[in-house]
Coordinates of C-alpha atoms in Angstrom, one line a residue:
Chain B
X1027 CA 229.5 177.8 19.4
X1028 CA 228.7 177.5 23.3
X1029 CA 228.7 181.6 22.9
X1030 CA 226.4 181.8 20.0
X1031 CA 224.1 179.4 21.8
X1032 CA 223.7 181.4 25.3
X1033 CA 223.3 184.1 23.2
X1034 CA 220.6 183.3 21.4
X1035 CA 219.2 181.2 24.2
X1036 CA 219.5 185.0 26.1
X1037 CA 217.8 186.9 23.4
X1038 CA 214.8 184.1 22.9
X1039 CA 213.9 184.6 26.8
X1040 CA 214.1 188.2 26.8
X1041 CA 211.8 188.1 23.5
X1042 CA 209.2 186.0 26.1
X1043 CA 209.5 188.0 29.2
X1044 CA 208.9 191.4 27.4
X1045 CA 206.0 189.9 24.9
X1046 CA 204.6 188.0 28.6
X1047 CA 205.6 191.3 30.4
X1048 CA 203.6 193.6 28.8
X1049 CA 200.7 191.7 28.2
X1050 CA 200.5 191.0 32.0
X1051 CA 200.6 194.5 32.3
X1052 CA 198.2 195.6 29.4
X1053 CA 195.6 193.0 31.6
X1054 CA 196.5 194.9 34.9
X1055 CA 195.5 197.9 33.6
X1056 CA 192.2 196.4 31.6
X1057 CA 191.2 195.5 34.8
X1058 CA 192.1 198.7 36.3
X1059 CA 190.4 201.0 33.9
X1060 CA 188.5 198.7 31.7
X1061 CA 189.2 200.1 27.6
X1062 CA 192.2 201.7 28.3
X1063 CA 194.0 201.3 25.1
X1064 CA 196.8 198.8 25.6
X1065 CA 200.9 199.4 25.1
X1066 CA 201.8 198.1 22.4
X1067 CA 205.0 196.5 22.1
X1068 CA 208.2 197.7 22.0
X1069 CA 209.8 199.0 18.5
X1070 CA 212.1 196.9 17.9
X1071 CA 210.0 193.5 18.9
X1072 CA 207.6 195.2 16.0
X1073 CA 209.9 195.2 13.0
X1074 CA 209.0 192.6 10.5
X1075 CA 212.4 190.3 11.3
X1076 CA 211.4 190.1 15.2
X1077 CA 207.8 189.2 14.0
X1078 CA 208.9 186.4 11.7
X1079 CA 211.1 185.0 14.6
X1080 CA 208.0 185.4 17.2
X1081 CA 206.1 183.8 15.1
X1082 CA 208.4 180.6 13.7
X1083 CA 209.6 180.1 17.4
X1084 CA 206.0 180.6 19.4
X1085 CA 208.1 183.2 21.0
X1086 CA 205.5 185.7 20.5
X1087 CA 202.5 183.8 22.4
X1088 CA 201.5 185.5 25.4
X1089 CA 200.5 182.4 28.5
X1090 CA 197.3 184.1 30.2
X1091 CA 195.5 181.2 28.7
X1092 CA 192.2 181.5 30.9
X1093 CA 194.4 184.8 32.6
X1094 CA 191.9 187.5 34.6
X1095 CA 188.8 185.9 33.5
X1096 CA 187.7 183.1 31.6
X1097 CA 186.2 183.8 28.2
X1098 CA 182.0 183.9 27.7
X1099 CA 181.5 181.6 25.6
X1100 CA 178.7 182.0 22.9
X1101 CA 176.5 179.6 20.8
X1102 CA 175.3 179.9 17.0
X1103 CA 172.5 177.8 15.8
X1104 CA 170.1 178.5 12.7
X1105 CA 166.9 177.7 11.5
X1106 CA 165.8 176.9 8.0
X1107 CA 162.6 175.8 7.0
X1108 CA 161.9 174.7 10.6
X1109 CA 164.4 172.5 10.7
X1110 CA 167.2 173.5 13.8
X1111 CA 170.9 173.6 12.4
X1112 CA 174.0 173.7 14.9
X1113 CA 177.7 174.3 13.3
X1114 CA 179.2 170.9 14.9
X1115 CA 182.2 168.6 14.5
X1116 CA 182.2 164.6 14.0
X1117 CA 185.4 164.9 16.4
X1118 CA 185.6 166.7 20.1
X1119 CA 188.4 168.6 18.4
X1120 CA 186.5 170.1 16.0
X1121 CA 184.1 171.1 18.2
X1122 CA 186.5 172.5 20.5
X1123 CA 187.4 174.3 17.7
X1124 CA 184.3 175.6 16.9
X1125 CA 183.6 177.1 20.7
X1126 CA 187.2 178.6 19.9
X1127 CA 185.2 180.5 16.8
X1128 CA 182.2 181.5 18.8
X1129 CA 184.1 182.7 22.1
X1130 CA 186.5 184.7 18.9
X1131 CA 183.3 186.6 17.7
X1132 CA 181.9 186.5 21.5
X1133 CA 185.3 188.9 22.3
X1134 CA 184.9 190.9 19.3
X1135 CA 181.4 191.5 20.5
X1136 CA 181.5 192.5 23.6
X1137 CA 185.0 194.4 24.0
X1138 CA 184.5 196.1 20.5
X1139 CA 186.0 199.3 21.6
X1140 CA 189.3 197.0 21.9
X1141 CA 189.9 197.7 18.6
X1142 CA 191.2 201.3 17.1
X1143 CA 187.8 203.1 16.4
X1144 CA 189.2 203.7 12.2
X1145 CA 188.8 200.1 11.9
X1146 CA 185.7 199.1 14.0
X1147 CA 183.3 198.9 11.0
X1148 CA 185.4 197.2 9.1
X1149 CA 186.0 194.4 11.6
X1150 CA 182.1 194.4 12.4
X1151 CA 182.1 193.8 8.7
X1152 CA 184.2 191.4 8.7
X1153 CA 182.2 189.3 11.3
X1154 CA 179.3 189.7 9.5
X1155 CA 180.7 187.7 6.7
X1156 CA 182.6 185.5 8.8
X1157 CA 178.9 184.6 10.1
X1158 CA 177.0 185.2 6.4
X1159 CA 179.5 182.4 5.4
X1160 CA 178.9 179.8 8.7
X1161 CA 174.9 180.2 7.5
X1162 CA 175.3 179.6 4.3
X1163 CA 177.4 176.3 4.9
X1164 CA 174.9 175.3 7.4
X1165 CA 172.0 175.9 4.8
X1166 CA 174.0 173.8 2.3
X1167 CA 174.4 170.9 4.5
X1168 CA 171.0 170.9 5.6
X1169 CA 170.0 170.7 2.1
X1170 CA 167.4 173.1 3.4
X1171 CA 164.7 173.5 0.3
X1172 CA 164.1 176.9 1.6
X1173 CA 165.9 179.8 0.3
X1174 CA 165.6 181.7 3.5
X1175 CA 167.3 181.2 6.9
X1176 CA 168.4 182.5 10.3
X1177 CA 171.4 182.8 11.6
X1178 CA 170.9 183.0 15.7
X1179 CA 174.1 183.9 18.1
X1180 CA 173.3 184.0 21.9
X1181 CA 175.3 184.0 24.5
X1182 CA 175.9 181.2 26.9
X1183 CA 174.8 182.0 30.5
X1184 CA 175.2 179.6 33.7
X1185 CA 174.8 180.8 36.8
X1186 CA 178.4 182.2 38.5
X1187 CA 179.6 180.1 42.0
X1188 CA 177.8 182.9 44.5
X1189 CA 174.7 182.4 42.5
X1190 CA 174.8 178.6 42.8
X1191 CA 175.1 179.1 46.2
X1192 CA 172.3 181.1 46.9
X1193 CA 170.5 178.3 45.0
X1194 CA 170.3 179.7 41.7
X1195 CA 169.1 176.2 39.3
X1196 CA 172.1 175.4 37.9
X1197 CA 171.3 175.2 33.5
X1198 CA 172.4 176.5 30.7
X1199 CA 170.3 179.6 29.4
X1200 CA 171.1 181.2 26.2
X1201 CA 170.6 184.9 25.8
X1202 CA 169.8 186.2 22.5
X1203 CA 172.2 188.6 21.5
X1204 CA 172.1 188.7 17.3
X1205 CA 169.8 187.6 14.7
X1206 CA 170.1 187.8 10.9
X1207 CA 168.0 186.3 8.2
X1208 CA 169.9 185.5 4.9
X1209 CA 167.5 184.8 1.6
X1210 CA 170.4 182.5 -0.5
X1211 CA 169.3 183.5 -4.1
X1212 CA 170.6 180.5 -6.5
X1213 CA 173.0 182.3 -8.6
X1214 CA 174.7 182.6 -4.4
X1215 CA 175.9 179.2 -4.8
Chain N
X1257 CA 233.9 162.6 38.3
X1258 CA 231.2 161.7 40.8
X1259 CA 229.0 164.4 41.5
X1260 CA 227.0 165.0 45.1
X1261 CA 224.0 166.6 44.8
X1262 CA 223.7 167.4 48.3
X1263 CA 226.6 169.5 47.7
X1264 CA 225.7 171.3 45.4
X1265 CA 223.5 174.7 45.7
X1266 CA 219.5 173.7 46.1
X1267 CA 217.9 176.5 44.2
X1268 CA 219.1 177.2 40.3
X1269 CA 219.1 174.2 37.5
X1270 CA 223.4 174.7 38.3
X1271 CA 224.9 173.9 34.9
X1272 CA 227.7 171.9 36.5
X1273 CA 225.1 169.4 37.3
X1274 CA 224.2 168.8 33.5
X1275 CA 226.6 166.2 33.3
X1276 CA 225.0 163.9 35.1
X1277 CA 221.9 164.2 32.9
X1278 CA 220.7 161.2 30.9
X1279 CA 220.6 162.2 27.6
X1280 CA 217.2 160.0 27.1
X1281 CA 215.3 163.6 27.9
X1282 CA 216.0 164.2 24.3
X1283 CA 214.6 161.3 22.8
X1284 CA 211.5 161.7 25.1
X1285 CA 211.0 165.1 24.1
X1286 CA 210.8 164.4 20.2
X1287 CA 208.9 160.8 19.8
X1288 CA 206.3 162.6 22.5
X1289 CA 205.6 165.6 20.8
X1290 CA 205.8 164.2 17.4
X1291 CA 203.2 161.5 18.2
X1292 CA 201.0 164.5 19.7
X1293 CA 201.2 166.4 17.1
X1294 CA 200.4 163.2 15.2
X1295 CA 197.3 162.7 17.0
X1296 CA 196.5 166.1 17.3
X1297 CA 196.0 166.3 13.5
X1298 CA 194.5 162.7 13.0
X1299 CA 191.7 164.0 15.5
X1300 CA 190.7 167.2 12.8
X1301 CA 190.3 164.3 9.6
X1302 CA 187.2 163.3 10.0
X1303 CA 186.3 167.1 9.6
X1304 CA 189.1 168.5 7.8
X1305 CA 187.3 169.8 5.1
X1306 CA 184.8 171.6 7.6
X1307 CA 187.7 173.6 8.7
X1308 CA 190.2 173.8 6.3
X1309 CA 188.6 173.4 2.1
X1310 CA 185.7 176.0 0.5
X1311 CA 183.5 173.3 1.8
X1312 CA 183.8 175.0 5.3
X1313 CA 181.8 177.1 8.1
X1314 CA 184.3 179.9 7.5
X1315 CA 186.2 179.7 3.8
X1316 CA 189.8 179.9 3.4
X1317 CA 190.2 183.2 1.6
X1318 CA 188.0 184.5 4.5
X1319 CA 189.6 183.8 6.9
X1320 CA 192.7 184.8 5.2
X1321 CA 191.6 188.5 4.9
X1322 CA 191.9 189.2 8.4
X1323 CA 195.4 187.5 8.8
X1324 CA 198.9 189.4 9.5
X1325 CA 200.6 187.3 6.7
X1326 CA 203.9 187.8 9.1
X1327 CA 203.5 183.5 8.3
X1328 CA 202.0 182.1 4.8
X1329 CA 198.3 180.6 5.2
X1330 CA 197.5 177.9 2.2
X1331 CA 195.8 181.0 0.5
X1332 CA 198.7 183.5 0.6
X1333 CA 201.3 180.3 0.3
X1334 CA 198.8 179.4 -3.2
X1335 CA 199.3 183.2 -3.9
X1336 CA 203.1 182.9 -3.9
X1337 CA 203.4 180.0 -5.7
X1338 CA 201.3 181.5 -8.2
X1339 CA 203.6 184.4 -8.4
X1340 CA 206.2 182.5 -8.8
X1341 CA 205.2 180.6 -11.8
X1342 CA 203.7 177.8 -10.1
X1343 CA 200.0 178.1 -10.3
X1344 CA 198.3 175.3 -7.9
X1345 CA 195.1 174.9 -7.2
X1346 CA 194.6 175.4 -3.2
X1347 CA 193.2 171.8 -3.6
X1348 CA 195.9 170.7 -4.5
X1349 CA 197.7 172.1 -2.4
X1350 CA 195.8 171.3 0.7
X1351 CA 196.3 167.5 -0.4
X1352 CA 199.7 167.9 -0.2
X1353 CA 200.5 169.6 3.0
X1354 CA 198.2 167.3 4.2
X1355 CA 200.2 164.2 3.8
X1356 CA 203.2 166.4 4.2
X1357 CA 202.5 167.3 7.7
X1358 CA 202.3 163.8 9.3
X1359 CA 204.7 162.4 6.7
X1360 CA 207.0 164.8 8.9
X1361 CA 205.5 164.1 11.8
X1362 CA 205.9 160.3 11.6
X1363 CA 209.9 160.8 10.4
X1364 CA 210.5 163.1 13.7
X1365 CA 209.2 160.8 16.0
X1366 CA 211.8 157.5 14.3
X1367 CA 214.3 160.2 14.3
X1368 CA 215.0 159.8 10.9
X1369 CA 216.4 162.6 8.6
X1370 CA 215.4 164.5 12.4
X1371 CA 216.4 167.7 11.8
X1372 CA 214.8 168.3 8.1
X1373 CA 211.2 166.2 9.6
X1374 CA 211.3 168.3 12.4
X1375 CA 211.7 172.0 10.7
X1376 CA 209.2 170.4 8.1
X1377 CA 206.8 169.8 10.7
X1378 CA 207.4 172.8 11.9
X1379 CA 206.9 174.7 8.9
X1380 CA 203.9 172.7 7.9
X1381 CA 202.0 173.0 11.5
X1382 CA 202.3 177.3 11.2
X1383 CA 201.0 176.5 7.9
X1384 CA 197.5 175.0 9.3
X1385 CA 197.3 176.6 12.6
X1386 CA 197.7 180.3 10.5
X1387 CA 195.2 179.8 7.7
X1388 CA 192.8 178.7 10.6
X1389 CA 193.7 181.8 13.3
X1390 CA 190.1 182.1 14.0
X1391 CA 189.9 178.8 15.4
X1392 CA 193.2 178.4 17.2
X1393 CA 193.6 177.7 21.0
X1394 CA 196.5 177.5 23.5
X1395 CA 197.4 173.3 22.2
X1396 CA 198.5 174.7 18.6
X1397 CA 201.0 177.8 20.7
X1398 CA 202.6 174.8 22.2
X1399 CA 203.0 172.8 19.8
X1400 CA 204.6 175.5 17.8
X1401 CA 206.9 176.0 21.1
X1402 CA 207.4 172.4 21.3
X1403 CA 208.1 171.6 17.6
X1404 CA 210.6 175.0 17.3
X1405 CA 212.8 173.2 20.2
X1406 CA 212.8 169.8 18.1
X1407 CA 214.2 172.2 15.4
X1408 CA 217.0 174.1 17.4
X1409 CA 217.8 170.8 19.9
X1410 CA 219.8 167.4 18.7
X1411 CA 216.8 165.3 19.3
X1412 CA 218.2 163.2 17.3
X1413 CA 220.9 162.3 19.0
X1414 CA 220.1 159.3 21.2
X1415 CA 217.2 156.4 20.0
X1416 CA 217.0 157.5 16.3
X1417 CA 217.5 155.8 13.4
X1418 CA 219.1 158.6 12.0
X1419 CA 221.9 156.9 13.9
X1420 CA 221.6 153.3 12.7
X1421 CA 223.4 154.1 9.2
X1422 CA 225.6 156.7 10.9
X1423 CA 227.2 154.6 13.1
X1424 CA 228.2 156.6 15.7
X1425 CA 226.5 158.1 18.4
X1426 CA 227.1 162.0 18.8
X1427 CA 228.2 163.7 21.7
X1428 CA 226.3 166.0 23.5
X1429 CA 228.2 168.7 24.2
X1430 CA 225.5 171.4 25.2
X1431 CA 222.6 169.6 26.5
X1432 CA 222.5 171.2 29.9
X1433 CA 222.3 174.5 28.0
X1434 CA 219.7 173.0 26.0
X1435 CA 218.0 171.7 29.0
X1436 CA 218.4 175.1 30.9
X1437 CA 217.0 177.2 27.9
X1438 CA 213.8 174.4 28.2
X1439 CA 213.0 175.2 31.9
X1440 CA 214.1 178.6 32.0
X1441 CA 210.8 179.0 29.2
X1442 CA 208.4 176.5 31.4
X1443 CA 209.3 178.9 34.4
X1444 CA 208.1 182.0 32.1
X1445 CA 205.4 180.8 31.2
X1446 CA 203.7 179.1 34.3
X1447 CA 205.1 182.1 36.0
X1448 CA 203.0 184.8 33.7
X1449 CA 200.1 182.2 33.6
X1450 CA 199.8 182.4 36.6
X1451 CA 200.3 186.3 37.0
X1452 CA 197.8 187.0 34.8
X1453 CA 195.0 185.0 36.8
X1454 CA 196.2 186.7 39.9
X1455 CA 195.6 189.9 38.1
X1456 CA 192.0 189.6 38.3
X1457 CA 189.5 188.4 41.2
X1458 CA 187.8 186.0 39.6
X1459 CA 190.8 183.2 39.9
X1460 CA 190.9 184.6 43.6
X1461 CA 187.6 183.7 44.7
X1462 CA 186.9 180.6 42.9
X1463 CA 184.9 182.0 40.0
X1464 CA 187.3 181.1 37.4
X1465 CA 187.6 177.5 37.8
X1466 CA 183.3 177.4 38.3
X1467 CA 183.4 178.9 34.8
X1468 CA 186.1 177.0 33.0
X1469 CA 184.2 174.2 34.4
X1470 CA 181.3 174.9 33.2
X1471 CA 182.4 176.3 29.4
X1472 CA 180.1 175.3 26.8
X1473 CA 180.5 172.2 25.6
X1474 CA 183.2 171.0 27.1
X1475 CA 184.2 167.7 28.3
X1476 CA 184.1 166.0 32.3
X1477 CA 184.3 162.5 33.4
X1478 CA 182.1 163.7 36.1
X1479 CA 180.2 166.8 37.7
X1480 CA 182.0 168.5 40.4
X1481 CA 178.7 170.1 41.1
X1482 CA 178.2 168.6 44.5
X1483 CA 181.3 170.6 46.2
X1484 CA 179.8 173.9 45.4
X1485 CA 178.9 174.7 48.9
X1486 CA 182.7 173.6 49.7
X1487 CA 185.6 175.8 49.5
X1488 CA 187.3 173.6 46.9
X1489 CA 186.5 175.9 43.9
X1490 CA 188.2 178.8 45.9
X1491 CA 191.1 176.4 47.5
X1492 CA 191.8 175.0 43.3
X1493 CA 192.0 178.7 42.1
X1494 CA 194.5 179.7 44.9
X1495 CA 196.6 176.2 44.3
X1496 CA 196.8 176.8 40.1
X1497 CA 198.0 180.1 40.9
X1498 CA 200.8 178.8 43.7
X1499 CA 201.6 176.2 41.4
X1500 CA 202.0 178.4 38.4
X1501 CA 203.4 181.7 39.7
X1502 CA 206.2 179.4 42.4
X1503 CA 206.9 176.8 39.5
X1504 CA 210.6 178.0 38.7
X1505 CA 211.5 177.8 42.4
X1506 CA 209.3 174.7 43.3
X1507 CA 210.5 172.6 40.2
X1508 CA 214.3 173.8 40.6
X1509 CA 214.7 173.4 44.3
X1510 CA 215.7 169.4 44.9
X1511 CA 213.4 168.7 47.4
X1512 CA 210.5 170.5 46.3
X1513 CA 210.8 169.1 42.9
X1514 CA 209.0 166.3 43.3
X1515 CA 205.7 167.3 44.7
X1516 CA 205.8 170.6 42.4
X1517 CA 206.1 168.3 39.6
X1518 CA 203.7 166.1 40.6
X1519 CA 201.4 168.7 41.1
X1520 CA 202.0 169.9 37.8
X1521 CA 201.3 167.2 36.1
X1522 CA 197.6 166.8 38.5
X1523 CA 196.8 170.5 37.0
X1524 CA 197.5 169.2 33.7
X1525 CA 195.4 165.9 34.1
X1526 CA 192.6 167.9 35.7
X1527 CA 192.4 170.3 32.5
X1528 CA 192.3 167.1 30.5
X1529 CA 189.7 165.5 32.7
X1530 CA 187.4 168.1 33.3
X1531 CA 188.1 170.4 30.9
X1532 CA 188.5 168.1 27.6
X1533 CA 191.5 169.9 26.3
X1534 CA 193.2 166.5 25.6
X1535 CA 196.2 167.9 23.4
X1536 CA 196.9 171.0 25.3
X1537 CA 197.3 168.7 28.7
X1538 CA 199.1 166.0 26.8
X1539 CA 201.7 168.2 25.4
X1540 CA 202.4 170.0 28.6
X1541 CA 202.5 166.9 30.7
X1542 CA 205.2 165.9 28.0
X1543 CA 207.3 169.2 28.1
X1544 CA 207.4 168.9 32.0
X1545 CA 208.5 165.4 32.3
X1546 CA 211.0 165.9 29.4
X1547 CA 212.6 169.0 31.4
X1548 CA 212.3 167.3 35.1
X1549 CA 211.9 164.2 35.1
X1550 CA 213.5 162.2 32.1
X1551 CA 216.7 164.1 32.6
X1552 CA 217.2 162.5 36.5
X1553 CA 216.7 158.7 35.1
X1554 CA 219.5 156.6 35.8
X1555 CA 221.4 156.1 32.6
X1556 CA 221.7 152.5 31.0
X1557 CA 224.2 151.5 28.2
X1558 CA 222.3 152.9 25.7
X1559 CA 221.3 151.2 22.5
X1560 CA 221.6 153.9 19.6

């Protein structure tokens, strides 16, 4: 039994240091020659048993949580019928949650070439309708009596540590990166 | 036997130490992370719907399209159970996952019928976290971690009530490996955290920390605005990186442990301070105390 269990104890570390290894070193090179396409794992962490184990155990998580760089982080808001709508939670989770969303569809944004190029448009269609469907809740809530609305995503901008000190003001600026108007026909809903 | 510390070899958790352990670290481990968890999903009810039902930002069969399906989301699980003859609507089914999930939750953390609660908890939290990928951070990886370890570990095995209508207490014959196999994965993972920020300059000159500060939305008791003329941006990056990358030797060296731990546990505090990520600090102050620090408490006669 004491055998079994050092084994498996061996093999579930090894499955960490080689997912942790390789992201560390797919980073390293990203920084080295931004777009490089990463390494992808080894064969036999790929078959669909070492998935299902990664993923039951949280063996497969990488920890570069905040690693290299922190992420941009990115803002939606709409506007219907002049009234300002923001995608928000009643709880600080939820709202973290919600950044988590944005700084996703931030990444995807602006590191689209991270993805193989076959399946580019089909993940930038993908986003559309992730964001078609977060304006189309947000009309509904508003109970907006227009049938037209835009959808705004900007990203978030405050100034970096050398420019706050050379005196830069330190605020938030949004810069407008994406904006879509959506008519919601009735037969939508 | 009575063991001497001094005489034993400073750096390595050394097995032949383990028996001196209190066994308490177990019990610690599952009625912590089991009332995280617990919280953790109390704090998404008052807008469980806005992330979860059809009544969402981003709907359920959505979000679904762009998952691996290596684990079942509530849409694929409905899918399944469809398949298998047992059509449910995702309703339905949302309702009873989610009184499943804390049900579980609650039964871990009494230590009763342990190891089923905790690999239905388990089960149940991949559940959520995967049918919501797009809005998953670092808090739900642990907790998966955390709750995976409740599975595999006899948490159940000291302060449970599990053990009221057994009778008997069990013995603990492999708790130092169990205990090894939990630090061995805090040392890989600080260590690569911290790797990773090294990697790049930003963590190196300060920037990092400015910015994590300063992400959108998040939460501070107070502006650390006024020390950006001070080095203490760039001084903070270099000590999360010390902390993180030395952390196996630090935390496994007797001396140092003490003051590695503690500064552990100041990292954490200062990500849930000044960063707002409650849950994600909570948890990792929990898994740090159950590997370091419960294990060296004196042992009592212990009630079952």
């Amino acid at each position: 039994m004491k055998k079994l269990l050092y084994g498996w104890m061996v093999l579930h570390l090894t499955y960490i240091g080689v997912v942790n290894l390789l992201a560390s070193y797919n980073l390293w090179q990203d920084a080295q020659q931004p777009r490089a396409p990463a390494q992808p794992l080894p064969g036999l962490l790929r078959t669909q048993a070492a998935r299902y184990y990664g993923r039951l155990t949280g063996a497969e998580h990488g920890y570069g949580f905040f690693g290299l760089n922190v992420r941009s982080n990115g803002a939606l808001t709409g506007e219907c019928g002049g009234q300002k709508l923001e995608p928000t939670g009643r709880s600080f989770e939820t709202s973290l949650r919600l950044i988590t969303l944005a700084n996703t569809l931030t990444d995807d944004w602006l590191a689209p070439a991270t993805v193989p190029q076959a399946d580019a448009p089909l993940l930038a269609d993908y986003r559309a309708l992730v964001v078609r469907n977060v304006a189309f809740t947000l009309h509904q809530q508003a109970g907006c009596p227009d049938t037209a609305m835009d959808l705004r995503y900007a990203l978030l901008l405050y100034p970096s540590l050398a420019e706050a000190r050379q005196g830069k003001p330190l605020t938030y600026a949004l810069r407008p990166f994406l904006t879509v108007h959506y008519t919601f026909r009735p037969h939508d809903r | 036997m009575i063991v001497d510390e001094r005489r034993l070899p400073r750096v390595a958790p050394a097995l032949a130490t383990m028996a001196a352990v209190n066994p308490g670290w177990l019990a610690f481990l599952r009625v912590n992370v089991a009332s995280i968890a617990l919280l953790h999903f109390w704090s998404l009810q008052p807008d469980f719907d806005l992330l979860f039902s059809y009544r969402g930002y981003v709907y359920p069969d959505i979000l679904d399209a762009t998952h691996d399906h290596v684990f079942w989301t509530l849409t694929s699980l409905q899918q399944t159970l469809a398949g298998a003859g047992l059509p449910l609507a995702y309703e339905s089914l949302l309702l009873a996952a989610r009184w499943a999930y804390p049900l579980c939750l609650l039964l871990l953390g009494l230590g009763l019928f342990t190891r089923v609660a905790a690999v239905g908890a388990l089960l149940l939290q991949l559940l959520f976290t995967q049918s919501i990928h797009l809005y998953q951070y670092g808090a739900d990886a642990f907790t998966t971690v955390a709750l995976f370890y409740c599975c595999v570990f006899p948490v159940g095995s000291r302060y449970a009530l599990d053990l009221a209508w057994q009778g008997r207490k069990p013995a603990l014959a492999h708790q130092g490996l169990f205990l090894t196999w939990l630090r061995a994965h805090l040392g890989l993972a600080y260590f690569f955290s911290g790797l990773d920020k090294v990697i790049g300059p930003t963590w190196r000159n300060g920037e990092a920390i400015w910015k994590a500060l300063h992400s959108h939305a998040y939460f501070s008791v107070f502006s650390l605005d006024f020390l950006v003329r001070t080095p203490f941006f760039l001084l903070v990056g270099w000590l999360t990186v010390g902390l993180e990358m030395g952390y196996a030797l630090g935390m496994n060296y007797r001396r140092s442990r003490p003051w590695w731990l503690l500064g552990i546990v100041g990292m954490h505090l200062g990500i849930g301070l000044f960063m707002g990520l409650f849950f994600f600090s909570a948890l990792m102050i929990v898994l740090n105390l159950a590997a370091y620090y419960a294990p060296t408490l004196p042992q009592t006669d212990e009630p079952t």
